[in-house]
GROMACS .gro file of N, CA and C in nm:
model
  552
    1MET      N    1  13.504   3.403   0.249
    1MET     CA    2  13.468   3.408   0.134
    1MET      C    3  13.328   3.461   0.158
    2SER      N    4  13.304   3.480   0.004
    2SER     CA    5  13.146   3.622   0.041
    2SER      C    6  13.067   3.536  -0.026
    3GLY      N    7  12.987   3.590   0.042
    3GLY     CA    8  12.841   3.592   0.043
    3GLY      C    9  12.817   3.631  -0.144
    4PRO      N   10  12.659   3.565  -0.199
    4PRO     CA   11  12.624   3.626  -0.332
    4PRO      C   12  12.578   3.797  -0.353
    5SER      N   13  12.620   3.812  -0.430
    5SER     CA   14  12.585   3.970  -0.445
    5SER      C   15  12.439   3.963  -0.506
    6PRO      N   16  12.422   4.100  -0.425
    6PRO     CA   17  12.267   4.129  -0.493
    6PRO      C   18  12.230   4.079  -0.599
    7VAL      N   19  12.270   4.138  -0.701
    7VAL     CA   20  12.224   4.088  -0.839
    7VAL      C   21  12.231   3.942  -0.855
    8GLN      N   22  12.308   3.871  -0.786
    8GLN     CA   23  12.274   3.736  -0.775
    8GLN      C   24  12.160   3.667  -0.724
    9ILE      N   25  12.129   3.719  -0.621
    9ILE     CA   26  12.037   3.679  -0.572
    9ILE      C   27  11.923   3.713  -0.599
   10ARG      N   28  11.882   3.863  -0.700
   10ARG     CA   29  11.781   3.892  -0.756
   10ARG      C   30  11.751   3.765  -0.872
   11GLU      N   31  11.861   3.759  -0.932
   11GLU     CA   32  11.858   3.682  -0.985
   11GLU      C   33  11.782   3.533  -1.066
   12ALA      N   34  11.870   3.485  -0.904
   12ALA     CA   35  11.820   3.366  -0.823
   12ALA      C   36  11.680   3.349  -0.808
   13ASN      N   37  11.676   3.478  -0.728
   13ASN     CA   38  11.478   3.489  -0.684
   13ASN      C   39  11.425   3.494  -0.781
   14ALA      N   40  11.452   3.549  -0.898
   14ALA     CA   41  11.352   3.577  -1.034
   14ALA      C   42  11.345   3.405  -1.067
   15HIS      N   43  11.496   3.391  -1.099
   15HIS     CA   44  11.480   3.226  -1.179
   15HIS      C   45  11.367   3.135  -1.036
   16LEU      N   46  11.405   3.130  -0.960
   16LEU     CA   47  11.313   3.096  -0.915
   16LEU      C   48  11.162   3.088  -0.861
   17ALA      N   49  11.127   3.238  -0.920
   17ALA     CA   50  11.015   3.252  -0.910
   17ALA      C   51  10.956   3.198  -1.051
   18ALA      N   52  11.034   3.194  -1.158
   18ALA     CA   53  11.012   3.142  -1.306
   18ALA      C   54  10.976   3.007  -1.285
   19VAL      N   55  11.052   2.931  -1.222
   19VAL     CA   56  11.053   2.804  -1.212
   19VAL      C   57  10.920   2.723  -1.142
   20HIS      N   58  10.863   2.850  -0.999
   20HIS     CA   59  10.759   2.788  -0.977
   20HIS      C   60  10.612   2.764  -1.063
   21ARG      N   61  10.652   2.924  -1.115
   21ARG     CA   62  10.557   2.931  -1.156
   21ARG      C   63  10.537   2.830  -1.337
   22ARG      N   64  10.622   2.812  -1.378
   22ARG     CA   65  10.659   2.681  -1.491
   22ARG      C   66  10.543   2.551  -1.408
   23ALA      N   67  10.626   2.507  -1.310
   23ALA     CA   68  10.574   2.427  -1.258
   23ALA      C   69  10.439   2.419  -1.219
   24ALA      N   70  10.397   2.530  -1.137
   24ALA     CA   71  10.237   2.539  -1.116
   24ALA      C   72  10.153   2.520  -1.264
   25GLU      N   73  10.241   2.590  -1.354
   25GLU     CA   74  10.122   2.628  -1.501
   25GLU      C   75  10.166   2.427  -1.511
   26LEU      N   76  10.313   2.379  -1.497
   26LEU     CA   77  10.272   2.194  -1.565
   26LEU      C   78  10.161   2.104  -1.473
   27GLU      N   79  10.171   2.183  -1.350
   27GLU     CA   80  10.094   2.113  -1.275
   27GLU      C   81   9.920   2.123  -1.294
   28ALA      N   82   9.873   2.293  -1.338
   28ALA     CA   83   9.750   2.303  -1.377
   28ALA      C   84   9.735   2.211  -1.546
   29ARG      N   85   9.851   2.230  -1.588
   29ARG     CA   86   9.788   2.142  -1.774
   29ARG      C   87   9.792   1.969  -1.731
   30LEU      N   88   9.863   1.919  -1.597
   30LEU     CA   89   9.863   1.813  -1.574
   30LEU      C   90   9.730   1.775  -1.532
   31GLY      N   91   9.727   1.832  -1.459
   31GLY     CA   92   9.526   1.867  -1.361
   31GLY      C   93   9.428   1.827  -1.497
   32ALA      N   94   9.472   1.882  -1.602
   32ALA     CA   95   9.357   1.917  -1.691
   32ALA      C   96   9.402   1.804  -1.788
   33ALA      N   97   9.505   1.783  -1.789
   33ALA     CA   98   9.522   1.687  -1.876
   33ALA      C   99   9.448   1.502  -1.793
   34GLU      N  100   9.491   1.498  -1.670
   34GLU     CA  101   9.439   1.424  -1.610
   34GLU      C  102   9.259   1.355  -1.576
   35ARG      N  103   9.223   1.509  -1.581
   35ARG     CA  104   9.094   1.518  -1.575
   35ARG      C  105   9.004   1.475  -1.741
   36THR      N  106   9.085   1.567  -1.828
   36THR     CA  107   9.083   1.458  -1.939
   36THR      C  108   9.044   1.349  -1.977
   37VAL      N  109   9.153   1.287  -1.969
   37VAL     CA  110   9.197   1.132  -1.934
   37VAL      C  111   9.087   1.063  -1.858
   38ARG      N  112   9.057   1.093  -1.769
   38ARG     CA  113   8.972   1.081  -1.667
   38ARG      C  114   8.837   1.057  -1.735
   39GLU      N  115   8.812   1.180  -1.765
   39GLU     CA  116   8.687   1.200  -1.852
   39GLU      C  117   8.639   1.105  -1.970
   40GLN      N  118   8.739   1.103  -2.052
   40GLN     CA  119   8.791   1.033  -2.203
   40GLN      C  120   8.744   0.858  -2.124
   41ALA      N  121   8.878   0.826  -2.023
   41ALA     CA  122   8.857   0.709  -1.940
   41ALA      C  123   8.685   0.684  -1.938
   42GLU      N  124   8.568   0.760  -1.848
   42GLU     CA  125   8.440   0.737  -1.784
   42GLU      C  126   8.378   0.715  -1.922
   43SER      N  127   8.394   0.832  -2.029
   43SER     CA  128   8.355   0.795  -2.172
   43SER      C  129   8.331   0.685  -2.233
   44LEU      N  130   8.451   0.617  -2.243
   44LEU     CA  131   8.520   0.467  -2.297
   44LEU      C  132   8.456   0.397  -2.181
   45ILE      N  133   8.401   0.393  -2.058
   45ILE     CA  134   8.354   0.279  -1.996
   45ILE      C  135   8.208   0.273  -2.037
   46ARG      N  136   8.151   0.428  -2.046
   46ARG     CA  137   7.990   0.444  -2.047
   46ARG      C  138   7.987   0.377  -2.211
   47LYS      N  139   8.073   0.387  -2.297
   47LYS     CA  140   8.018   0.382  -2.443
   47LYS      C  141   8.045   0.207  -2.413
   48ASP      N  142   8.131   0.166  -2.360
   48ASP     CA  143   8.140   0.002  -2.397
   48ASP      C  144   8.033  -0.115  -2.298
   49GLU      N  145   7.975   0.004  -2.190
   49GLU     CA  146   7.889  -0.071  -2.132
   49GLU      C  147   7.752  -0.079  -2.247
   50GLN      N  148   7.750   0.067  -2.315
   50GLN     CA  149   7.635   0.075  -2.395
   50GLN      C  150   7.648  -0.055  -2.493
   51LEU      N  151   7.766  -0.049  -2.578
   51LEU     CA  152   7.809  -0.133  -2.674
   51LEU      C  153   7.780  -0.260  -2.619
   52ARG      N  154   7.842  -0.286  -2.495
   52ARG     CA  155   7.842  -0.441  -2.450
   52ARG      C  156   7.628  -0.478  -2.448
   53GLY      N  157   7.586  -0.407  -2.367
   53GLY     CA  158   7.445  -0.398  -2.360
   53GLY      C  159   7.374  -0.399  -2.516
   54ALA      N  160   7.388  -0.354  -2.565
   54ALA     CA  161   7.344  -0.326  -2.758
   54ALA      C  162   7.427  -0.510  -2.822
   55LEU      N  163   7.517  -0.534  -2.768
   55LEU     CA  164   7.550  -0.678  -2.852
   55LEU      C  165   7.467  -0.720  -2.727
   56ARG      N  166   7.470  -0.756  -2.634
   56ARG     CA  167   7.353  -0.876  -2.602
   56ARG      C  168   7.240  -0.874  -2.624
   57GLU      N  169   7.205  -0.764  -2.667
   57GLU     CA  170   7.067  -0.745  -2.673
   57GLU      C  171   7.027  -0.783  -2.837
   58LEU      N  172   7.138  -0.768  -2.882
   58LEU     CA  173   7.166  -0.819  -3.040
   58LEU      C  174   7.166  -0.971  -3.057
   59GLY      N  175   7.225  -1.019  -2.932
   59GLY     CA  176   7.279  -1.170  -2.956
   59GLY      C  177   7.126  -1.237  -2.915
   60ARG      N  178   7.018  -1.181  -2.779
   60ARG     CA  179   6.888  -1.216  -2.804
   60ARG      C  180   6.833  -1.210  -2.874
   61ALA      N  181   6.828  -1.138  -2.949
   61ALA     CA  182   6.760  -1.081  -3.077
   61ALA      C  183   6.771  -1.165  -3.168
   62LYS      N  184   6.915  -1.232  -3.208
   62LYS     CA  185   6.938  -1.346  -3.293
   62LYS      C  186   6.880  -1.473  -3.240
   63ASP      N  187   6.873  -1.497  -3.125
   63ASP     CA  188   6.854  -1.607  -3.081
   63ASP      C  189   6.714  -1.642  -3.047
   64ARG      N  190   6.621  -1.511  -3.062
   64ARG     CA  191   6.514  -1.523  -3.071
   64ARG      C  192   6.462  -1.573  -3.228
   65GLU      N  193   6.491  -1.514  -3.314
   65GLU     CA  194   6.484  -1.531  -3.461
   65GLU      C  195   6.584  -1.636  -3.519
   66ILE      N  196   6.642  -1.673  -3.442
   66ILE     CA  197   6.702  -1.804  -3.485
   66ILE      C  198   6.583  -1.942  -3.429
   67ALA      N  199   6.538  -1.894  -3.319
   67ALA     CA  200   6.433  -2.008  -3.226
   67ALA      C  201   6.306  -2.043  -3.309
   68ASP      N  202   6.260  -1.890  -3.412
   68ASP     CA  203   6.143  -1.901  -3.470
   68ASP      C  204   6.165  -1.921  -3.599
   69LEU      N  205   6.326  -1.927  -3.637
   69LEU     CA  206   6.298  -1.990  -3.783
   69LEU      C  207   6.340  -2.138  -3.764
   70GLN      N  208   6.399  -2.202  -3.707
   70GLN     CA  209   6.387  -2.371  -3.624
   70GLN      C  210   6.260  -2.390  -3.603
   71GLU      N  211   6.142  -2.291  -3.557
   71GLU     CA  212   6.066  -2.339  -3.544
   71GLU      C  213   5.939  -2.353  -3.676
   72LYS      N  214   5.962  -2.264  -3.729
   72LYS     CA  215   5.890  -2.275  -3.909
   72LYS      C  216   5.961  -2.340  -3.994
   73LEU      N  217   6.100  -2.402  -3.973
   73LEU     CA  218   6.197  -2.493  -4.057
   73LEU      C  219   6.109  -2.673  -3.974
   74PHE      N  220   6.124  -2.655  -3.870
   74PHE     CA  221   6.082  -2.801  -3.812
   74PHE      C  222   5.908  -2.805  -3.893
   75SER      N  223   5.808  -2.664  -3.857
   75SER     CA  224   5.689  -2.698  -3.873
   75SER      C  225   5.666  -2.733  -4.045
   76SER      N  226   5.809  -2.644  -4.128
   76SER     CA  227   5.784  -2.630  -4.257
   76SER      C  228   5.818  -2.801  -4.284
   77GLU      N  229   5.932  -2.867  -4.265
   77GLU     CA  230   5.956  -2.957  -4.277
   77GLU      C  231   5.861  -3.119  -4.286
   78GLY      N  232   5.748  -3.045  -4.145
   78GLY     CA  233   5.654  -3.171  -4.114
   78GLY      C  234   5.534  -3.169  -4.244
   79THR      N  235   5.499  -3.030  -4.289
   79THR     CA  236   5.418  -2.993  -4.379
   79THR      C  237   5.460  -3.065  -4.509
   80VAL      N  238   5.615  -3.069  -4.511
   80VAL     CA  239   5.643  -3.131  -4.665
   80VAL      C  240   5.617  -3.300  -4.638
   81GLN      N  241   5.655  -3.350  -4.489
   81GLN     CA  242   5.698  -3.502  -4.508
   81GLN      C  243   5.510  -3.516  -4.540
   82LYS      N  244   5.412  -3.463  -4.509
   82LYS     CA  245   5.262  -3.468  -4.500
   82LYS      C  246   5.231  -3.462  -4.668
   83LEU      N  247   5.290  -3.374  -4.706
   83LEU     CA  248   5.281  -3.343  -4.862
   83LEU      C  249   5.313  -3.462  -4.967
   84LEU      N  250   5.439  -3.493  -4.872
   84LEU     CA  251   5.534  -3.621  -4.984
   84LEU      C  252   5.437  -3.759  -4.983
   85THR      N  253   5.379  -3.754  -4.859
   85THR     CA  254   5.302  -3.881  -4.815
   85THR      C  255   5.162  -3.873  -4.877
   86VAL      N  256   5.128  -3.757  -4.895
   86VAL     CA  257   4.970  -3.733  -4.964
   86VAL      C  258   5.010  -3.772  -5.128
   87ILE      N  259   5.114  -3.731  -5.159
   87ILE     CA  260   5.175  -3.725  -5.322
   87ILE      C  261   5.212  -3.891  -5.342
   88GLN      N  262   5.268  -3.980  -5.234
   88GLN     CA  263   5.267  -4.090  -5.258
   88GLN      C  264   5.137  -4.179  -5.283
   89GLU      N  265   5.045  -4.138  -5.198
   89GLU     CA  266   4.935  -4.193  -5.173
   89GLU      C  267   4.848  -4.185  -5.332
   90LYS      N  268   4.866  -4.059  -5.379
   90LYS     CA  269   4.804  -4.006  -5.496
   90LYS      C  270   4.846  -4.095  -5.618
   91ASP      N  271   4.996  -4.095  -5.628
   91ASP     CA  272   5.057  -4.176  -5.735
   91ASP      C  273   5.031  -4.315  -5.712
   92ALA      N  274   5.027  -4.363  -5.597
   92ALA     CA  275   4.950  -4.543  -5.623
   92ALA      C  276   4.800  -4.502  -5.660
   93LEU      N  277   4.698  -4.423  -5.625
   93LEU     CA  278   4.569  -4.386  -5.661
   93LEU      C  279   4.594  -4.378  -5.850
   94ILE      N  280   4.654  -4.268  -5.896
   94ILE     CA  281   4.660  -4.246  -6.005
   94ILE      C  282   4.690  -4.401  -6.085
   95VAL      N  283   4.827  -4.536  -6.044
   95VAL     CA  284   4.847  -4.623  -6.096
   95VAL      C  285   4.727  -4.742  -6.093
   96GLN      N  286   4.648  -4.717  -6.023
   96GLN     CA  287   4.574  -4.829  -5.964
   96GLN      C  288   4.419  -4.749  -6.083
   97LEU      N  289   4.415  -4.631  -6.077
   97LEU     CA  290   4.292  -4.601  -6.143
   97LEU      C  291   4.346  -4.568  -6.338
   98LYS      N  292   4.480  -4.580  -6.367
   98LYS     CA  293   4.497  -4.632  -6.465
   98LYS      C  294   4.509  -4.732  -6.498
   99HIS      N  295   4.548  -4.838  -6.426
   99HIS     CA  296   4.527  -4.973  -6.462
   99HIS      C  297   4.325  -5.014  -6.485
  100ARG      N  298   4.294  -4.935  -6.418
  100ARG     CA  299   4.148  -5.002  -6.451
  100ARG      C  300   4.089  -4.889  -6.562
  101SER      N  301   4.164  -4.759  -6.583
  101SER     CA  302   4.103  -4.700  -6.704
  101SER      C  303   4.129  -4.807  -6.841
  102GLU      N  304   4.230  -4.847  -6.828
  102GLU     CA  305   4.269  -4.894  -6.965
  102GLU      C  306   4.257  -5.045  -6.938
  103LEU      N  307   4.153  -5.114  -6.838
  103LEU     CA  308   4.093  -5.256  -6.792
  103LEU      C  309   3.971  -5.223  -6.891
  104LEU      N  310   3.867  -5.075  -6.830
  104LEU     CA  311   3.802  -5.032  -6.894
  104LEU      C  312   3.768  -4.991  -7.031
  105HIS      N  313   3.901  -4.944  -7.119
  105HIS     CA  314   3.886  -4.914  -7.210
  105HIS      C  315   3.881  -5.041  -7.315
  106LYS      N  316   3.947  -5.180  -7.265
  106LYS     CA  317   3.941  -5.276  -7.344
  106LYS      C  318   3.822  -5.352  -7.335
  107ILE      N  319   3.764  -5.304  -7.216
  107ILE     CA  320   3.605  -5.374  -7.201
  107ILE      C  321   3.561  -5.317  -7.324
  108CYS      N  322   3.586  -5.167  -7.296
  108CYS     CA  323   3.461  -5.097  -7.405
  108CYS      C  324   3.493  -5.140  -7.566
  109GLN      N  325   3.634  -5.153  -7.600
  109GLN     CA  326   3.656  -5.163  -7.715
  109GLN      C  327   3.575  -5.318  -7.785
  110ARG      N  328   3.570  -5.426  -7.634
  110ARG     CA  329   3.493  -5.581  -7.674
  110ARG      C  330   3.375  -5.540  -7.629
  111ARG      N  331   3.295  -5.455  -7.617
  111ARG     CA  332   3.146  -5.432  -7.563
  111ARG      C  333   3.087  -5.518  -7.691
  112PRO      N  334   3.112  -5.442  -7.811
  112PRO     CA  335   2.999  -5.523  -7.940
  112PRO      C  336   3.036  -5.641  -7.961
  113LEU      N  337   3.123  -5.687  -7.907
  113LEU     CA  338   3.156  -5.856  -7.926
  113LEU      C  339   3.068  -5.892  -7.824
  114LEU      N  340   3.108  -5.881  -7.693
  114LEU     CA  341   3.033  -5.946  -7.576
  114LEU      C  342   2.839  -5.928  -7.618
  115ASP      N  343   2.819  -5.805  -7.652
  115ASP     CA  344   2.663  -5.779  -7.663
  115ASP      C  345   2.603  -5.891  -7.789
  116GLY      N  346   2.722  -5.908  -7.862
  116GLY     CA  347   2.695  -6.002  -7.948
  116GLY      C  348   2.679  -6.142  -7.889
  117LEU      N  349   2.733  -6.202  -7.848
  117LEU     CA  350   2.759  -6.315  -7.781
  117LEU      C  351   2.631  -6.319  -7.684
  118LEU      N  352   2.599  -6.224  -7.590
  118LEU     CA  353   2.497  -6.233  -7.482
  118LEU      C  354   2.400  -6.209  -7.538
  119ALA      N  355   2.364  -6.168  -7.660
  119ALA     CA  356   2.243  -6.200  -7.786
  119ALA      C  357   2.255  -6.333  -7.785
  120TYR      N  358   2.289  -6.382  -7.841
  120TYR     CA  359   2.352  -6.527  -7.941
  120TYR      C  360   2.270  -6.609  -7.777
  121MET      N  361   2.343  -6.588  -7.684
  121MET     CA  362   2.308  -6.691  -7.565
  121MET      C  363   2.173  -6.669  -7.536
  122ALA      N  364   2.146  -6.515  -7.499
  122ALA     CA  365   1.988  -6.538  -7.496
  122ALA      C  366   1.888  -6.608  -7.576
  123GLU      N  367   1.926  -6.539  -7.695
  123GLU     CA  368   1.795  -6.685  -7.799
  123GLU      C  369   1.827  -6.831  -7.818
  124GLY      N  370   1.950  -6.863  -7.766
  124GLY     CA  371   1.999  -6.966  -7.741
  124GLY      C  372   1.869  -7.025  -7.591
  125GLU      N  373   1.890  -6.958  -7.490
  125GLU     CA  374   1.826  -7.008  -7.387
  125GLU      C  375   1.657  -6.999  -7.437
  126GLN      N  376   1.613  -6.872  -7.517
  126GLN     CA  377   1.488  -6.882  -7.578
  126GLN      C  378   1.422  -7.029  -7.664
  127LEU      N  379   1.522  -7.102  -7.692
  127LEU     CA  380   1.502  -7.205  -7.805
  127LEU      C  381   1.462  -7.284  -7.738
  128GLY      N  382   1.461  -7.331  -7.618
  128GLY     CA  383   1.431  -7.498  -7.546
  128GLY      C  384   1.472  -7.569  -7.593
  129PRO      N  385   1.434  -7.678  -7.537
  129PRO     CA  386   1.507  -7.846  -7.565
  129PRO      C  387   1.440  -7.866  -7.662
  130LEU      N  388   1.504  -7.984  -7.752
  130LEU     CA  389   1.498  -8.000  -7.870
  130LEU      C  390   1.365  -8.115  -7.889
  131ALA      N  391   1.285  -8.099  -8.021
  131ALA     CA  392   1.198  -8.208  -7.979
  131ALA      C  393   1.232  -8.341  -8.051
  132ARG      N  394   1.196  -8.439  -7.996
  132ARG     CA  395   1.261  -8.589  -8.028
  132ARG      C  396   1.133  -8.644  -8.171
  133SER      N  397   1.214  -8.675  -8.267
  133SER     CA  398   1.136  -8.744  -8.321
  133SER      C  399   1.092  -8.891  -8.344
  134GLY      N  400   1.183  -8.929  -8.290
  134GLY     CA  401   1.176  -9.104  -8.258
  134GLY      C  402   1.153  -9.125  -8.127
  135PRO      N  403   1.173  -9.254  -8.117
  135PRO     CA  404   1.191  -9.310  -7.981
  135PRO      C  405   1.377  -9.334  -7.968
  136PRO      N  406   1.425  -9.322  -7.861
  136PRO     CA  407   1.579  -9.351  -7.803
  136PRO      C  408   1.616  -9.426  -7.860
  137SER      N  409   1.706  -9.448  -7.942
  137SER     CA  410   1.797  -9.593  -7.957
  137SER      C  411   1.903  -9.591  -7.893
  138VAL      N  412   1.915  -9.699  -7.851
  138VAL     CA  413   2.008  -9.760  -7.722
  138VAL      C  414   2.151  -9.818  -7.850
  139SER      N  415   2.205  -9.682  -7.864
  139SER     CA  416   2.341  -9.697  -7.958
  139SER      C  417   2.429  -9.652  -7.864
  140SER      N  418   2.515  -9.673  -7.909
  140SER     CA  419   2.660  -9.664  -7.828
  140SER      C  420   2.682  -9.472  -7.839
  141SER      N  421   2.607  -9.459  -7.768
  141SER     CA  422   2.639  -9.289  -7.710
  141SER      C  423   2.773  -9.257  -7.626
  142PRO      N  424   2.827  -9.159  -7.661
  142PRO     CA  425   2.918  -9.083  -7.580
  142PRO      C  426   2.861  -9.041  -7.434
  143LEU      N  427   2.739  -9.005  -7.424
  143LEU     CA  428   2.673  -8.959  -7.300
  143LEU      C  429   2.640  -9.061  -7.194
  144PRO      N  430   2.677  -9.016  -7.064
  144PRO     CA  431   2.615  -9.059  -6.969
  144PRO      C  432   2.516  -9.089  -6.952
  145ASP      N  433   2.484  -9.233  -6.886
  145ASP     CA  434   2.312  -9.301  -6.899
  145ASP      C  435   2.229  -9.174  -6.784
  146GLY      N  436   2.092  -9.147  -6.843
  146GLY     CA  437   2.047  -9.069  -6.844
  146GLY      C  438   2.053  -8.901  -6.915
  147ALA      N  439   2.178  -8.865  -6.974
  147ALA     CA  440   2.185  -8.758  -7.027
  147ALA      C  441   2.120  -8.726  -7.113
  148PRO      N  442   2.039  -8.654  -7.146
  148PRO     CA  443   1.974  -8.569  -7.267
  148PRO      C  444   2.023  -8.599  -7.408
  149GLU      N  445   2.000  -8.649  -7.528
  149GLU     CA  446   2.072  -8.657  -7.673
  149GLU      C  447   2.001  -8.539  -7.733
  150THR      N  448   2.105  -8.447  -7.781
  150THR     CA  449   2.074  -8.351  -7.881
  150THR      C  450   2.134  -8.361  -8.012
  151ASP      N  451   2.081  -8.263  -8.138
  151ASP     CA  452   2.163  -8.225  -8.212
  151ASP      C  453   2.264  -8.187  -8.257
  152GLY      N  454   2.284  -8.099  -8.184
  152GLY     CA  455   2.426  -7.988  -8.145
  152GLY      C  456   2.520  -8.060  -8.002
  153PRO      N  457   2.574  -7.920  -8.020
  153PRO     CA  458   2.735  -7.966  -7.858
  153PRO      C  459   2.643  -7.909  -7.770
  154THR      N  460   2.663  -7.986  -7.643
  154THR     CA  461   2.565  -7.938  -7.577
  154THR      C  462   2.635  -7.854  -7.428
  155CYS      N  463   2.550  -7.801  -7.378
  155CYS     CA  464   2.643  -7.681  -7.294
  155CYS      C  465   2.517  -7.699  -7.147
  156PRO      N  466   2.609  -7.756  -7.019
  156PRO     CA  467   2.538  -7.790  -6.907
  156PRO      C  468   2.505  -7.662  -6.870
  157LEU      N  469   2.506  -7.519  -6.895
  157LEU     CA  470   2.486  -7.368  -6.859
  157LEU      C  471   2.378  -7.333  -6.909
  158SER      N  472   2.305  -7.431  -7.024
  158SER     CA  473   2.238  -7.345  -7.103
  158SER      C  474   2.118  -7.294  -7.022
  159ASN      N  475   2.027  -7.341  -6.959
  159ASN     CA  476   1.905  -7.298  -6.892
  159ASN      C  477   1.935  -7.249  -6.775
  160SER      N  478   2.071  -7.255  -6.743
  160SER     CA  479   2.103  -7.180  -6.635
  160SER      C  480   2.084  -7.006  -6.573
  161GLN      N  481   2.006  -7.001  -6.498
  161GLN     CA  482   1.997  -6.825  -6.489
  161GLN      C  483   2.100  -6.764  -6.419
  162ALA      N  484   2.174  -6.857  -6.377
  162ALA     CA  485   2.320  -6.780  -6.281
  162ALA      C  486   2.394  -6.714  -6.400
  163PHE      N  487   2.391  -6.750  -6.525
  163PHE     CA  488   2.512  -6.672  -6.628
  163PHE      C  489   2.425  -6.617  -6.710
  164SER      N  490   2.268  -6.571  -6.716
  164SER     CA  491   2.232  -6.535  -6.781
  164SER      C  492   2.149  -6.356  -6.761
  165LEU      N  493   2.186  -6.314  -6.850
  165LEU     CA  494   2.183  -6.150  -6.856
  165LEU      C  495   2.055  -6.135  -6.899
  166SER      N  496   1.955  -6.063  -6.877
  166SER     CA  497   1.849  -6.011  -6.963
  166SER      C  498   1.814  -5.884  -6.892
  167GLU      N  499   1.755  -5.828  -6.973
  167GLU     CA  500   1.724  -5.655  -6.983
  167GLU      C  501   1.755  -5.620  -6.839
  168ASP      N  502   1.647  -5.720  -6.773
  168ASP     CA  503   1.612  -5.684  -6.618
  168ASP      C  504   1.777  -5.644  -6.552
  169ASP      N  505   1.842  -5.746  -6.596
  169ASP     CA  506   1.986  -5.778  -6.520
  169ASP      C  507   2.047  -5.636  -6.541
  170LEU      N  508   2.079  -5.580  -6.686
  170LEU     CA  509   2.172  -5.497  -6.742
  170LEU      C  510   2.078  -5.373  -6.673
  171ASP      N  511   2.010  -5.379  -6.633
  171ASP     CA  512   1.946  -5.230  -6.560
  171ASP      C  513   1.939  -5.222  -6.383
  172ASP      N  514   2.017  -5.379  -6.370
  172ASP     CA  515   2.024  -5.358  -6.169
  172ASP      C  516   2.135  -5.233  -6.171
  173LYS      N  517   2.099  -5.123  -6.023
  173LYS     CA  518   2.173  -5.091  -6.021
  173LYS      C  519   2.320  -5.090  -5.935
  174ASP      N  520   2.273  -5.232  -5.864
  174ASP     CA  521   2.384  -5.300  -5.764
  174ASP      C  522   2.506  -5.327  -5.904
  175LEU      N  523   2.480  -5.355  -5.973
  175LEU     CA  524   2.577  -5.393  -6.106
  175LEU      C  525   2.648  -5.280  -6.148
  176ASP      N  526   2.586  -5.174  -6.178
  176ASP     CA  527   2.667  -5.042  -6.231
  176ASP      C  528   2.746  -5.021  -6.106
  177GLN      N  529   2.707  -5.017  -6.016
  177GLN     CA  530   2.760  -4.960  -5.871
  177GLN      C  531   2.903  -5.043  -5.836
  178THR      N  532   2.900  -5.204  -5.826
  178THR     CA  533   3.032  -5.257  -5.801
  178THR      C  534   3.084  -5.322  -5.894
  179MET      N  535   3.092  -5.269  -6.046
  179MET     CA  536   3.156  -5.294  -6.120
  179MET      C  537   3.333  -5.282  -6.134
  180PHE      N  538   3.403  -5.345  -6.099
  180PHE     CA  539   3.564  -5.353  -6.040
  180PHE      C  540   3.564  -5.311  -5.923
  181GLY      N  541   3.474  -5.293  -5.826
  181GLY     CA  542   3.500  -5.279  -5.687
  181GLY      C  543   3.527  -5.132  -5.679
  182THR      N  544   3.474  -5.081  -5.760
  182THR     CA  545   3.427  -4.918  -5.775
  182THR      C  546   3.316  -4.837  -5.790
  183THR      N  547   3.280  -4.735  -5.724
  183THR     CA  548   3.150  -4.673  -5.759
  183THR      C  549   3.159  -4.591  -5.909
  184VAL      N  550   3.080  -4.571  -5.971
  184VAL     CA  551   3.075  -4.558  -6.098
  184VAL      C  552   2.984  -4.455  -6.148
   0.00000   0.00000   0.00000
């Protein structure tokens, strides 16, 4: 058998050189691609770390804001409870004052009647006891022994100062201040 011809050897050498060039070119492209992929991976890792850091900071900021809002909510709830208590107290006071106002209104409506009654009582107190024109008779009197007889109805409190209201009594400051348990 005979060896390859010189033309075949040159063609084979040219082909081998082209394959080597192609392999070197592919290796260079592969190295460039690997560098690009490595750089992209490193960039993605850095971006991932940055995003994780930003996400952690956002989480901490959110937690701080939630804690602040919870504190404000707790404080607001306390204020609301205090205000509700004040409202209930004011409502109770309004009910009491309304009742007293109605009572005072009724008293004011009847004041002329009370003034007239007090004037009659004062006039009755000033009259004094009735004078007797004759000796006391021993008749069948419904009065107990020792009780004075009068021509009119008897009132055991007619001379009692405890139920008398003179002008001096009406001007008494303590009476004005303690009317109905309130200061007026």
